[in-house]
């Protein structure tokens, strides 16, 4: 009998002085995540304010043994049960190893690239309220 191994999921939250928002995020995460997951919370502090990029890298370091890594800011959380399965299925169907949630009304699209039947957007400004990537992507980068 060949059993399919469940992917290991890692979730990282970055935060700075917003414990109330973080708690709301964690509550919604528990409510809407259907898979087991490893959690890492990276806190920026007044003593060490090196910023969000360093904290996201901290999450990546602690979650590098996971097959799928999801990074959230402390004001973002999933609202649909099974959200992580949807993203994993999108990876499997598309072959894409990295996704970023960007809202067109906030972030201006700069270019559109067409790869076969897929459209990939690049944006004028960066963002990253919600990012996902695979272990394979992290290893290559």
mmCIF file of N, CA and C in Angstrom, residues 8-109:
data_model
loop_
_atom_site.group_PDB
_atom_site.id
_atom_site.type_symbol
_atom_site.label_atom_id
_atom_site.label_comp_id
_atom_site.label_asym_id
_atom_site.label_seq_id
_atom_site.Cartn_x
_atom_site.Cartn_y
_atom_site.Cartn_z
ATOM 1 N N UNK A 8 4.764 18.921 5.163
ATOM 2 C CA UNK A 8 5.000 19.641 6.410
ATOM 3 C C UNK A 8 4.803 21.127 6.126
ATOM 4 N N UNK A 9 3.965 21.754 6.942
ATOM 5 C CA UNK A 9 3.592 23.155 6.738
ATOM 6 C C UNK A 9 4.203 24.014 7.840
ATOM 7 N N UNK A 10 4.811 25.129 7.426
ATOM 8 C CA UNK A 10 5.360 26.097 8.366
ATOM 9 C C UNK A 10 4.675 27.439 8.183
ATOM 10 N N UNK A 11 4.327 28.074 9.291
ATOM 11 C CA UNK A 11 3.663 29.379 9.245
ATOM 12 C C UNK A 11 4.461 30.347 10.103
ATOM 13 N N UNK A 12 4.813 31.480 9.511
ATOM 14 C CA UNK A 12 5.560 32.506 10.228
ATOM 15 C C UNK A 12 4.772 33.800 10.292
ATOM 16 N N UNK A 13 4.779 34.405 11.463
ATOM 17 C CA UNK A 13 4.169 35.724 11.651
ATOM 18 C C UNK A 13 5.244 36.711 12.070
ATOM 19 N N UNK A 14 5.235 37.893 11.446
ATOM 20 C CA UNK A 14 6.115 38.981 11.850
ATOM 21 C C UNK A 14 5.261 40.034 12.540
ATOM 22 N N UNK A 15 5.800 40.589 13.620
ATOM 23 C CA UNK A 15 5.006 41.537 14.402
ATOM 24 C C UNK A 15 5.890 42.572 15.073
ATOM 25 N N UNK A 16 5.302 43.715 15.347
ATOM 26 C CA UNK A 16 5.966 44.781 16.094
ATOM 27 C C UNK A 16 4.913 45.526 16.918
ATOM 28 N N UNK A 17 4.888 45.277 18.212
ATOM 29 C CA UNK A 17 4.038 46.006 19.165
ATOM 30 C C UNK A 17 2.549 45.980 18.835
ATOM 31 N N UNK A 18 2.053 44.884 18.305
ATOM 32 C CA UNK A 18 0.619 44.815 18.008
ATOM 33 C C UNK A 18 0.085 43.468 18.489
ATOM 34 N N UNK A 19 0.249 43.217 19.784
ATOM 35 C CA UNK A 19 -0.152 41.939 20.354
ATOM 36 C C UNK A 19 -1.637 41.647 20.180
ATOM 37 N N UNK A 20 -2.478 42.689 20.226
ATOM 38 C CA UNK A 20 -3.908 42.465 20.049
ATOM 39 C C UNK A 20 -4.217 41.969 18.638
ATOM 40 N N UNK A 21 -3.581 42.572 17.639
ATOM 41 C CA UNK A 21 -3.778 42.120 16.259
ATOM 42 C C UNK A 21 -3.200 40.729 16.059
ATOM 43 N N UNK A 22 -2.026 40.488 16.618
ATOM 44 C CA UNK A 22 -1.400 39.174 16.484
ATOM 45 C C UNK A 22 -2.283 38.092 17.078
ATOM 46 N N UNK A 23 -2.876 38.359 18.239
ATOM 47 C CA UNK A 23 -3.743 37.352 18.857
ATOM 48 C C UNK A 23 -4.949 37.044 17.984
ATOM 49 N N UNK A 24 -5.538 38.078 17.382
ATOM 50 C CA UNK A 24 -6.665 37.870 16.460
ATOM 51 C C UNK A 24 -6.228 37.006 15.275
ATOM 52 N N UNK A 25 -5.027 37.275 14.774
ATOM 53 C CA UNK A 25 -4.492 36.480 13.662
ATOM 54 C C UNK A 25 -4.325 35.027 14.061
ATOM 55 N N UNK A 26 -3.728 34.790 15.224
ATOM 56 C CA UNK A 26 -3.492 33.424 15.677
ATOM 57 C C UNK A 26 -4.796 32.679 15.923
ATOM 58 N N UNK A 27 -5.794 33.376 16.466
ATOM 59 C CA UNK A 27 -7.107 32.754 16.673
ATOM 60 C C UNK A 27 -7.728 32.325 15.345
ATOM 61 N N UNK A 28 -7.669 33.202 14.338
ATOM 62 C CA UNK A 28 -8.222 32.879 13.019
ATOM 63 C C UNK A 28 -7.396 31.811 12.307
ATOM 64 N N UNK A 29 -6.112 31.821 12.541
ATOM 65 C CA UNK A 29 -5.251 30.793 11.969
ATOM 66 C C UNK A 29 -5.666 29.415 12.489
ATOM 67 N N UNK A 30 -5.827 29.298 13.798
ATOM 68 C CA UNK A 30 -6.252 28.022 14.393
ATOM 69 C C UNK A 30 -7.636 27.603 13.883
ATOM 70 N N UNK A 31 -8.529 28.555 13.745
ATOM 71 C CA UNK A 31 -9.893 28.278 13.307
ATOM 72 C C UNK A 31 -9.952 27.793 11.851
ATOM 73 N N UNK A 32 -9.103 28.343 11.000
ATOM 74 C CA UNK A 32 -9.233 28.105 9.562
ATOM 75 C C UNK A 32 -8.190 27.184 8.942
ATOM 76 N N UNK A 33 -7.211 26.748 9.690
ATOM 77 C CA UNK A 33 -6.175 25.872 9.148
ATOM 78 C C UNK A 33 -6.554 24.425 9.447
ATOM 79 N N UNK A 34 -6.625 23.614 8.411
ATOM 80 C CA UNK A 34 -7.062 22.227 8.583
ATOM 81 C C UNK A 34 -5.898 21.252 8.702
ATOM 82 N N UNK A 35 -4.684 21.708 8.433
ATOM 83 C CA UNK A 35 -3.491 20.857 8.493
ATOM 84 C C UNK A 35 -2.697 21.152 9.753
ATOM 85 N N UNK A 36 -1.894 20.179 10.169
ATOM 86 C CA UNK A 36 -0.942 20.438 11.247
ATOM 87 C C UNK A 36 0.107 21.402 10.723
ATOM 88 N N UNK A 37 0.647 22.236 11.592
ATOM 89 C CA UNK A 37 1.646 23.196 11.148
ATOM 90 C C UNK A 37 2.624 23.527 12.267
ATOM 91 N N UNK A 38 3.789 23.990 11.837
ATOM 92 C CA UNK A 38 4.824 24.499 12.726
ATOM 93 C C UNK A 38 4.701 26.023 12.680
ATOM 94 N N UNK A 39 4.707 26.676 13.837
ATOM 95 C CA UNK A 39 4.514 28.127 13.911
ATOM 96 C C UNK A 39 5.769 28.797 14.448
ATOM 97 N N UNK A 40 6.148 29.904 13.809
ATOM 98 C CA UNK A 40 7.228 30.751 14.338
ATOM 99 C C UNK A 40 6.741 32.194 14.321
ATOM 100 N N UNK A 41 6.878 32.865 15.456
ATOM 101 C CA UNK A 41 6.530 34.281 15.558
ATOM 102 C C UNK A 41 7.824 35.065 15.717
ATOM 103 N N UNK A 42 8.064 36.007 14.817
ATOM 104 C CA UNK A 42 9.262 36.843 14.844
ATOM 105 C C UNK A 42 8.844 38.243 15.275
ATOM 106 N N UNK A 43 9.338 38.664 16.432
ATOM 107 C CA UNK A 43 8.968 39.967 16.990
ATOM 108 C C UNK A 43 10.091 40.969 16.827
ATOM 109 N N UNK A 44 9.768 42.101 16.236
ATOM 110 C CA UNK A 44 10.701 43.217 16.227
ATOM 111 C C UNK A 44 10.509 43.946 17.555
ATOM 112 N N UNK A 45 11.575 44.490 18.110
ATOM 113 C CA UNK A 45 11.499 45.150 19.419
ATOM 114 C C UNK A 45 12.092 46.543 19.348
ATOM 115 N N UNK A 46 11.848 47.335 20.374
ATOM 116 C CA UNK A 46 12.450 48.669 20.446
ATOM 117 C C UNK A 46 13.967 48.580 20.578
ATOM 118 N N UNK A 47 14.451 47.504 21.208
ATOM 119 C CA UNK A 47 15.898 47.332 21.371
ATOM 120 C C UNK A 47 16.579 46.910 20.077
ATOM 121 N N UNK A 48 15.837 46.281 19.194
ATOM 122 C CA UNK A 48 16.427 45.743 17.973
ATOM 123 C C UNK A 48 15.456 45.933 16.821
ATOM 124 N N UNK A 49 15.369 47.160 16.325
ATOM 125 C CA UNK A 49 14.394 47.471 15.266
ATOM 126 C C UNK A 49 15.068 47.398 13.899
ATOM 127 N N UNK A 50 15.468 46.196 13.519
ATOM 128 C CA UNK A 50 16.124 46.033 12.220
ATOM 129 C C UNK A 50 15.122 45.786 11.105
ATOM 130 N N UNK A 51 13.864 45.626 11.449
ATOM 131 C CA UNK A 51 12.842 45.644 10.430
ATOM 132 C C UNK A 51 12.250 44.324 9.998
ATOM 133 N N UNK A 52 11.237 44.491 9.153
ATOM 134 C CA UNK A 52 10.406 43.381 8.724
ATOM 135 C C UNK A 52 11.171 42.385 7.857
ATOM 136 N N UNK A 53 12.078 42.862 7.020
ATOM 137 C CA UNK A 53 12.827 41.943 6.145
ATOM 138 C C UNK A 53 13.657 40.969 6.974
ATOM 139 N N UNK A 54 14.319 41.478 8.010
ATOM 140 C CA UNK A 54 15.094 40.603 8.888
ATOM 141 C C UNK A 54 14.188 39.590 9.582
ATOM 142 N N UNK A 55 13.028 40.031 10.015
ATOM 143 C CA UNK A 55 12.097 39.129 10.715
ATOM 144 C C UNK A 55 11.522 38.070 9.770
ATOM 145 N N UNK A 56 11.263 38.443 8.516
ATOM 146 C CA UNK A 56 10.799 37.435 7.552
ATOM 147 C C UNK A 56 11.908 36.412 7.313
ATOM 148 N N UNK A 57 13.152 36.882 7.220
ATOM 149 C CA UNK A 57 14.275 35.956 7.065
ATOM 150 C C UNK A 57 14.411 35.049 8.281
ATOM 151 N N UNK A 58 14.138 35.588 9.464
ATOM 152 C CA UNK A 58 14.156 34.777 10.682
ATOM 153 C C UNK A 58 13.122 33.650 10.577
ATOM 154 N N UNK A 59 11.930 33.983 10.113
ATOM 155 C CA UNK A 59 10.894 32.964 9.927
ATOM 156 C C UNK A 59 11.357 31.905 8.935
ATOM 157 N N UNK A 60 11.925 32.336 7.815
ATOM 158 C CA UNK A 60 12.392 31.388 6.807
ATOM 159 C C UNK A 60 13.447 30.449 7.393
ATOM 160 N N UNK A 61 14.330 30.988 8.201
ATOM 161 C CA UNK A 61 15.366 30.165 8.832
ATOM 162 C C UNK A 61 14.740 29.090 9.721
ATOM 163 N N UNK A 62 13.789 29.480 10.545
ATOM 164 C CA UNK A 62 13.179 28.540 11.489
ATOM 165 C C UNK A 62 12.219 27.553 10.821
ATOM 166 N N UNK A 63 11.757 27.878 9.620
ATOM 167 C CA UNK A 63 10.777 27.023 8.940
ATOM 168 C C UNK A 63 11.360 26.313 7.716
ATOM 169 N N UNK A 64 12.663 26.368 7.540
ATOM 170 C CA UNK A 64 13.284 25.827 6.330
ATOM 171 C C UNK A 64 13.127 24.315 6.168
ATOM 172 N N UNK A 65 12.762 23.614 7.234
ATOM 173 C CA UNK A 65 12.546 22.170 7.127
ATOM 174 C C UNK A 65 11.124 21.828 6.672
ATOM 175 N N UNK A 66 10.306 22.827 6.430
ATOM 176 C CA UNK A 66 8.912 22.617 6.013
ATOM 177 C C UNK A 66 8.817 22.556 4.490
ATOM 178 N N UNK A 67 7.863 21.774 3.995
ATOM 179 C CA UNK A 67 7.641 21.657 2.553
ATOM 180 C C UNK A 67 6.994 22.919 1.976
ATOM 181 N N UNK A 68 6.087 23.511 2.747
ATOM 182 C CA UNK A 68 5.400 24.742 2.340
ATOM 183 C C UNK A 68 5.527 25.743 3.479
ATOM 184 N N UNK A 69 5.906 26.972 3.126
ATOM 185 C CA UNK A 69 6.093 28.022 4.124
ATOM 186 C C UNK A 69 5.146 29.163 3.783
ATOM 187 N N UNK A 70 4.403 29.603 4.792
ATOM 188 C CA UNK A 70 3.468 30.711 4.642
ATOM 189 C C UNK A 70 3.887 31.817 5.604
ATOM 190 N N UNK A 71 4.066 33.034 5.086
ATOM 191 C CA UNK A 71 4.466 34.170 5.908
ATOM 192 C C UNK A 71 3.347 35.203 5.924
ATOM 193 N N UNK A 72 2.986 35.617 7.136
ATOM 194 C CA UNK A 72 1.935 36.612 7.332
ATOM 195 C C UNK A 72 2.489 37.801 8.111
ATOM 196 N N UNK A 73 1.976 38.983 7.818
ATOM 197 C CA UNK A 73 2.175 40.134 8.702
ATOM 198 C C UNK A 73 1.134 40.039 9.805
ATOM 199 N N UNK A 74 1.337 40.804 10.875
ATOM 200 C CA UNK A 74 0.464 40.694 12.051
ATOM 201 C C UNK A 74 -0.901 41.353 11.895
ATOM 202 N N UNK A 75 -1.226 41.768 10.693
ATOM 203 C CA UNK A 75 -2.572 42.301 10.443
ATOM 204 C C UNK A 75 -3.257 41.533 9.314
ATOM 205 N N UNK A 76 -2.838 40.291 9.135
ATOM 206 C CA UNK A 76 -3.375 39.463 8.060
ATOM 207 C C UNK A 76 -3.600 38.052 8.579
ATOM 208 N N UNK A 77 -4.735 37.472 8.212
ATOM 209 C CA UNK A 77 -5.010 36.102 8.625
ATOM 210 C C UNK A 77 -5.982 35.453 7.637
ATOM 211 N N UNK A 78 -5.974 34.125 7.592
ATOM 212 C CA UNK A 78 -6.895 33.432 6.680
ATOM 213 C C UNK A 78 -8.332 33.528 7.172
ATOM 214 N N UNK A 79 -9.251 33.610 6.221
ATOM 215 C CA UNK A 79 -10.669 33.723 6.577
ATOM 216 C C UNK A 79 -11.494 32.547 6.053
ATOM 217 N N UNK A 80 -10.862 31.635 5.329
ATOM 218 C CA UNK A 80 -11.583 30.472 4.796
ATOM 219 C C UNK A 80 -10.922 29.201 5.306
ATOM 220 N N UNK A 81 -11.720 28.304 5.803
ATOM 221 C CA UNK A 81 -11.227 27.022 6.294
ATOM 222 C C UNK A 81 -10.579 26.257 5.136
ATOM 223 N N UNK A 82 -9.398 25.729 5.394
ATOM 224 C CA UNK A 82 -8.679 24.979 4.373
ATOM 225 C C UNK A 82 -7.883 25.830 3.402
ATOM 226 N N UNK A 83 -7.630 27.066 3.749
ATOM 227 C CA UNK A 83 -6.896 27.997 2.885
ATOM 228 C C UNK A 83 -5.555 27.418 2.427
ATOM 229 N N UNK A 84 -4.873 26.714 3.342
ATOM 230 C CA UNK A 84 -3.539 26.196 3.023
ATOM 231 C C UNK A 84 -3.609 25.098 1.964
ATOM 232 N N UNK A 85 -4.689 24.326 1.957
ATOM 233 C CA UNK A 85 -4.874 23.284 0.947
ATOM 234 C C UNK A 85 -5.065 23.927 -0.424
ATOM 235 N N UNK A 86 -5.810 25.036 -0.470
ATOM 236 C CA UNK A 86 -6.019 25.772 -1.716
ATOM 237 C C UNK A 86 -4.683 26.232 -2.301
ATOM 238 N N UNK A 87 -3.802 26.790 -1.461
ATOM 239 C CA UNK A 87 -2.508 27.292 -1.944
ATOM 240 C C UNK A 87 -1.619 26.131 -2.393
ATOM 241 N N UNK A 88 -1.611 25.057 -1.632
ATOM 242 C CA UNK A 88 -0.807 23.892 -2.014
ATOM 243 C C UNK A 88 -1.316 23.314 -3.334
ATOM 244 N N UNK A 89 -2.624 23.224 -3.486
ATOM 245 C CA UNK A 89 -3.195 22.741 -4.755
ATOM 246 C C UNK A 89 -2.831 23.668 -5.916
ATOM 247 N N UNK A 90 -2.799 24.975 -5.663
ATOM 248 C CA UNK A 90 -2.415 25.935 -6.712
ATOM 249 C C UNK A 90 -0.972 25.687 -7.143
ATOM 250 N N UNK A 91 -0.107 25.371 -6.189
ATOM 251 C CA UNK A 91 1.290 25.042 -6.528
ATOM 252 C C UNK A 91 1.344 23.785 -7.388
ATOM 253 N N UNK A 92 0.623 22.765 -6.983
ATOM 254 C CA UNK A 92 0.647 21.490 -7.702
ATOM 255 C C UNK A 92 0.107 21.664 -9.122
ATOM 256 N N UNK A 93 -0.982 22.396 -9.272
ATOM 257 C CA UNK A 93 -1.603 22.575 -10.590
ATOM 258 C C UNK A 93 -0.798 23.502 -11.497
ATOM 259 N N UNK A 94 -0.195 24.553 -10.941
ATOM 260 C CA UNK A 94 0.481 25.557 -11.759
ATOM 261 C C UNK A 94 1.976 25.326 -11.900
ATOM 262 N N UNK A 95 2.563 24.619 -10.946
ATOM 263 C CA UNK A 95 4.013 24.455 -10.951
ATOM 264 C C UNK A 95 4.743 25.657 -10.382
ATOM 265 N N UNK A 96 4.001 26.665 -9.957
ATOM 266 C CA UNK A 96 4.616 27.856 -9.354
ATOM 267 C C UNK A 96 5.026 27.527 -7.925
ATOM 268 N N UNK A 97 6.176 28.039 -7.515
ATOM 269 C CA UNK A 97 6.708 27.740 -6.185
ATOM 270 C C UNK A 97 6.625 28.923 -5.231
ATOM 271 N N UNK A 98 6.077 30.051 -5.683
ATOM 272 C CA UNK A 98 6.013 31.243 -4.843
ATOM 273 C C UNK A 98 4.763 32.036 -5.205
ATOM 274 N N UNK A 99 4.024 32.432 -4.199
ATOM 275 C CA UNK A 99 2.849 33.261 -4.409
ATOM 276 C C UNK A 99 2.899 34.436 -3.433
ATOM 277 N N UNK A 100 2.420 35.587 -3.864
ATOM 278 C CA UNK A 100 2.297 36.755 -2.993
ATOM 279 C C UNK A 100 0.908 37.333 -3.194
ATOM 280 N N UNK A 101 0.264 37.666 -2.101
ATOM 281 C CA UNK A 101 -1.051 38.301 -2.182
ATOM 282 C C UNK A 101 -0.843 39.803 -2.301
ATOM 283 N N UNK A 102 -1.230 40.352 -3.403
ATOM 284 C CA UNK A 102 -1.099 41.788 -3.640
ATOM 285 C C UNK A 102 -2.463 42.295 -4.107
ATOM 286 N N UNK A 103 -2.877 43.407 -3.583
ATOM 287 C CA UNK A 103 -4.157 44.006 -3.958
ATOM 288 C C UNK A 103 -3.894 45.085 -5.003
ATOM 289 N N UNK A 104 -4.484 44.917 -6.190
ATOM 290 C CA UNK A 104 -4.251 45.872 -7.279
ATOM 291 C C UNK A 104 -4.624 47.297 -6.905
ATOM 292 N N UNK A 105 -5.593 47.485 -6.028
ATOM 293 C CA UNK A 105 -6.000 48.842 -5.669
ATOM 294 C C UNK A 105 -4.965 49.528 -4.787
ATOM 295 N N UNK A 106 -4.081 48.761 -4.162
ATOM 296 C CA UNK A 106 -3.046 49.323 -3.293
ATOM 297 C C UNK A 106 -1.694 49.326 -3.997
ATOM 298 N N UNK A 107 -1.385 48.256 -4.699
ATOM 299 C CA UNK A 107 -0.104 48.096 -5.380
ATOM 300 C C UNK A 107 -0.325 48.179 -6.884
ATOM 301 N N UNK A 108 0.379 49.067 -7.545
ATOM 302 C CA UNK A 108 0.207 49.276 -8.975
ATOM 303 C C UNK A 108 1.002 48.255 -9.772
ATOM 304 N N UNK A 109 0.321 47.549 -10.647
ATOM 305 C CA UNK A 109 0.992 46.589 -11.518
ATOM 306 C C UNK A 109 1.834 47.341 -12.542
#
